[in-house]
Amino acid sequence: MLGLMQSQPLLISSLIEFAERHHGDGEIVSRRVEGDIHRYTYRDLAARSRQLANALDKQGLAFSDRVATLAWNGYRHMEMYFGVSGSGRVLHTINPRLHPEQIAWIINHAEDQVLCFDMSFLPLVQAVHAKCPTVKKWVALCDAEKLPADTGVPGLASYEAWIAPQSAEYAWPQFDENTASSMCYTSGTTGNPKAALYSHRSTTLHAYAAALPDVMCLSARDAVLPVVPMFHVNAWGIPYSAALTGCKVVFPGPAMDGKSIYELIEAEKVTYAAGVPTVWQMMLGHMKPAGLKFSTLKRTVIGGSACPPAMITAFQDDFGVEVLHAWGMTEMSPLGTLCTLKNKQLDLSKDEQMKIRQKQGRAIFGVDMKIVDGNGDELPWDGKSYGDLLVRGPWILDTYYKGESPLIQDAQGRGWFPTGDVATIDSNGFMQITDRSKDVIKSGGEWISSIDIENIAMAHPAVAMAACIGMPHPKWDERPIVAVTLKPGAEVTREELLQFFEGKTAKWQIPDDVVFVEAIPLGATGKMLKTRLREQLKDYRLPGL
Ligand code: ADP
């Protein structure tokens, strides 16, 4: 017997329809590439998304055709989230920090038909357009008068001139909720990038889940600043959850430095922000010396790479801001776990709570997870056994776009996605990433977590950033070394830093050496790029070898 409830597909267009009807005057504030601050409402966003949908129809785009963006976080980009997917096309957000060759490869692989870009990326478009034969329309996300006369990009139009003649009337089409809605290529630190192809159903379910109190806890009372880029897994789904809750949205545009972000948080009374640790490192680096405080910021979700405990403490103790440590992946839309305490943990001491807060957190309903050993057998949730982390759920990838399914079948025939992360899970269900499987250091048959070593190094007051990698060793296979950058004006010697590890980790896990570097190489999403660091240190030899 089937239930007798209404059957309505979960579509992205319903999010924007809801926001317009119930939060029509909710504010969307953007710092633009032009440098000024732009303000409008969900009502304006909805109307312009419909104009864009009409423009795509006029352009002759078919259902499921791909429309790409090379853009910062801003209102026009958000219009594309709804106008492109809502009208049945697929939004392809490209990471502009990738190498131009890789960008051209991605555009061709996705067979993008239209590409909309912020003017900051005009040189990039000039470099790649001739290699992208599938793109039949190039659009600059700006006013007509901001478009230079001779760009060399054939038929380049301004976004404003393109959508201005279009009607704001548009009936969003109804279709199967499993239809593709957007796509995102993984950073591709190894091999060619691979794309996750999200659906309306996976995106809408993820938007519901992300808003839950134990997840991102978004509400109509919040003003949310996604520092995490809209080209990095849909800004962790915030634009969709924002429309679902009607919260105020504040977009930083291209100004991602600590000072600009801080000033925007204060000026727009932001209550909630989201970003990778390196961004917050820059902001705290700006605030601390100047003695600045937050007047409205309450919570910040930090993920994408391990959040150093020193950062959690700084936010909490110095600024009164709660850090929500989150873990996820492009292949997971991206949210998998989030770290919030359970009721029974509220009476624990601050130190005990801190130990929990460092973990990547508990699974969100919709994500099932387990850790397995080399034979694929499930390991106990004892907080000590570590193994490969596998996940499954309705917003987790089944098959790569034009690619293969990486899933591993269990005895019941259910498919699990191998995350490539090594983790422990404790008896309360809190997962902790030990490392990426390719980054763990194998020393004398034992594993050393590079994240643990980095966390200790970053707790030293002189250290700005630390990256731990394994170096070949004839006896132990590999030994850890830690590359560090220092805070401006700070000093510490190699010996002092190695001394600092004493008592904080087992003796055999203490790095063999400290290498002082000017900068730790960062990848396209602001994460430490250990592959590049290894290349830079290829001539390095461990002391005594
Ligand atoms: P890419 O894999 O291309 O770098 P993703 O953004 O999908 O792009 O990265 C997902 C990976 O980032 C995870 O598999 C994990 O290794 C790492 N990661 C994400 N969040 C955290 C976190 N909170 N702590 C530690 N590692 C994290």
GROMACS .gro file of N, CA, C and O and ligand atoms in nm, residues 186-189 232-233 302-307 325-331 360 419 421 433 436 451 525 527, ligand 1:
model
  135
  186THR      N    1   3.662   1.769  -0.862
  186THR     CA    2   3.750   1.767  -0.745
  186THR      C    3   3.884   1.830  -0.785
  186THR      O    4   3.921   1.830  -0.902
  187SER      N    5   3.954   1.879  -0.686
  187SER     CA    6   4.076   1.956  -0.714
  187SER      C    7   4.179   1.878  -0.795
  187SER      O    8   4.264   1.939  -0.858
  188GLY      N    9   4.170   1.747  -0.793
  188GLY     CA   10   4.259   1.668  -0.877
  188GLY      C   11   4.405   1.680  -0.840
  188GLY      O   12   4.488   1.709  -0.924
  189THR      N   13   4.434   1.657  -0.711
  189THR     CA   14   4.574   1.663  -0.670
  189THR      C   15   4.652   1.548  -0.734
  189THR      O   16   4.773   1.552  -0.747
  232HIS      N   17   3.358   2.601  -0.470
  232HIS     CA   18   3.409   2.488  -0.392
  232HIS      C   19   3.289   2.414  -0.330
  232HIS      O   20   3.239   2.451  -0.225
  233VAL      N   21   3.245   2.311  -0.399
  233VAL     CA   22   3.127   2.232  -0.357
  233VAL      C   23   3.011   2.323  -0.317
  233VAL      O   24   2.957   2.313  -0.205
  302ILE      N   25   3.411   2.541   1.031
  302ILE     CA   26   3.545   2.531   0.974
  302ILE      C   27   3.566   2.388   0.925
  302ILE      O   28   3.544   2.293   1.000
  303GLY      N   29   3.604   2.373   0.801
  303GLY     CA   30   3.625   2.239   0.747
  303GLY      C   31   3.709   2.247   0.622
  303GLY      O   32   3.767   2.350   0.592
  304GLY      N   33   3.714   2.136   0.549
  304GLY     CA   34   3.795   2.132   0.427
  304GLY      C   35   3.932   2.076   0.455
  304GLY      O   36   3.990   2.007   0.373
  305SER      N   37   3.988   2.109   0.571
  305SER     CA   38   4.105   2.040   0.624
  305SER      C   39   4.096   2.053   0.776
  305SER      O   40   4.012   2.128   0.826
  306ALA      N   41   4.181   1.978   0.846
  306ALA     CA   42   4.166   1.971   0.991
  306ALA      C   43   4.182   2.109   1.054
  306ALA      O   44   4.274   2.183   1.021
  307CYS      N   45   4.091   2.142   1.143
  307CYS     CA   46   4.098   2.271   1.211
  307CYS      C   47   4.193   2.256   1.330
  307CYS      O   48   4.169   2.175   1.418
  325HIS      N   49   3.343   2.222   1.390
  325HIS     CA   50   3.439   2.154   1.303
  325HIS      C   51   3.360   2.059   1.212
  325HIS      O   52   3.280   1.979   1.260
  326ALA      N   53   3.382   2.070   1.082
  326ALA     CA   54   3.302   1.991   0.987
  326ALA      C   55   3.392   1.913   0.894
  326ALA      O   56   3.504   1.955   0.864
  327TRP      N   57   3.342   1.801   0.849
  327TRP     CA   58   3.418   1.721   0.753
  327TRP      C   59   3.326   1.685   0.636
  327TRP      O   60   3.208   1.654   0.654
  328GLY      N   61   3.384   1.689   0.518
  328GLY     CA   62   3.307   1.648   0.401
  328GLY      C   63   3.396   1.642   0.279
  328GLY      O   64   3.517   1.659   0.288
  329MET      N   65   3.335   1.619   0.166
  329MET     CA   66   3.410   1.606   0.040
  329MET      C   67   3.324   1.653  -0.076
  329MET      O   68   3.200   1.650  -0.068
  330THR      N   69   3.389   1.686  -0.187
  330THR     CA   70   3.317   1.720  -0.310
  330THR      C   71   3.217   1.609  -0.344
  330THR      O   72   3.104   1.636  -0.384
  331GLU      N   73   3.260   1.486  -0.325
  331GLU     CA   74   3.175   1.370  -0.359
  331GLU      C   75   3.059   1.352  -0.262
  331GLU      O   76   2.976   1.265  -0.280
  360GLN      N   77   3.623   1.549   1.402
  360GLN     CA   78   3.547   1.601   1.288
  360GLN      C   79   3.397   1.584   1.309
  360GLN      O   80   3.318   1.642   1.237
  419THR      N   81   3.635   0.711   0.108
  419THR     CA   82   3.667   0.854   0.115
  419THR      C   83   3.815   0.883   0.092
  419THR      O   84   3.851   0.997   0.064
  421ASP      N   85   4.013   0.875   0.332
  421ASP     CA   86   4.056   0.923   0.462
  421ASP      C   87   4.071   0.805   0.557
  421ASP      O   88   4.000   0.705   0.545
  433ILE      N   89   3.945   1.227   1.183
  433ILE     CA   90   4.033   1.196   1.071
  433ILE      C   91   4.175   1.187   1.125
  433ILE      O   92   4.225   1.281   1.188
  436ARG      N   93   4.475   1.179   0.555
  436ARG     CA   94   4.438   1.126   0.423
  436ARG      C   95   4.526   1.004   0.404
  436ARG      O   96   4.643   1.006   0.444
  451ILE      N   97   4.840   1.507   1.077
  451ILE     CA   98   4.753   1.611   1.136
  451ILE      C   99   4.790   1.634   1.283
  451ILE      O  100   4.798   1.747   1.329
  525THR      N  101   4.185   2.514  -0.340
  525THR     CA  102   4.077   2.541  -0.246
  525THR      C  103   4.131   2.586  -0.111
  525THR      O  104   4.063   2.578  -0.010
  527LYS      N  105   4.377   2.457   0.060
  527LYS     CA  106   4.433   2.352   0.145
  527LYS      C  107   4.583   2.338   0.118
  527LYS      O  108   4.627   2.365   0.007
  546ADP     P1  109   3.984   1.748  -0.275
  546ADP     O1  110   3.965   1.605  -0.234
  546ADP     O2  111   3.989   1.763  -0.421
  546ADP     O3  112   4.089   1.823  -0.198
  546ADP     P2  113   3.753   1.809  -0.125
  546ADP     O4  114   3.718   1.947  -0.088
  546ADP     O5  115   3.647   1.721  -0.168
  546ADP     O6  116   3.853   1.824  -0.238
  546ADP     O7  117   3.837   1.746  -0.007
  546ADP     C1  118   3.788   1.645   0.074
  546ADP     C2  119   3.894   1.602   0.170
  546ADP     O8  120   3.937   1.709   0.253
  546ADP     C3  121   3.850   1.495   0.267
  546ADP     O9  122   3.853   1.368   0.210
  546ADP     C4  123   3.949   1.512   0.379
  546ADP    O10  124   4.071   1.447   0.352
  546ADP     C5  125   3.975   1.659   0.380
  546ADP     N1  126   3.894   1.723   0.485
  546ADP     C6  127   3.778   1.788   0.472
  546ADP     N2  128   3.737   1.837   0.590
  546ADP     C7  129   3.829   1.800   0.682
  546ADP     C8  130   3.843   1.818   0.823
  546ADP     N3  131   3.756   1.886   0.894
  546ADP     N4  132   3.951   1.762   0.882
  546ADP     C9  133   4.043   1.694   0.812
  546ADP     N5  134   4.036   1.675   0.680
  546ADP    C10  135   3.930   1.726   0.615
   0.00000   0.00000   0.00000
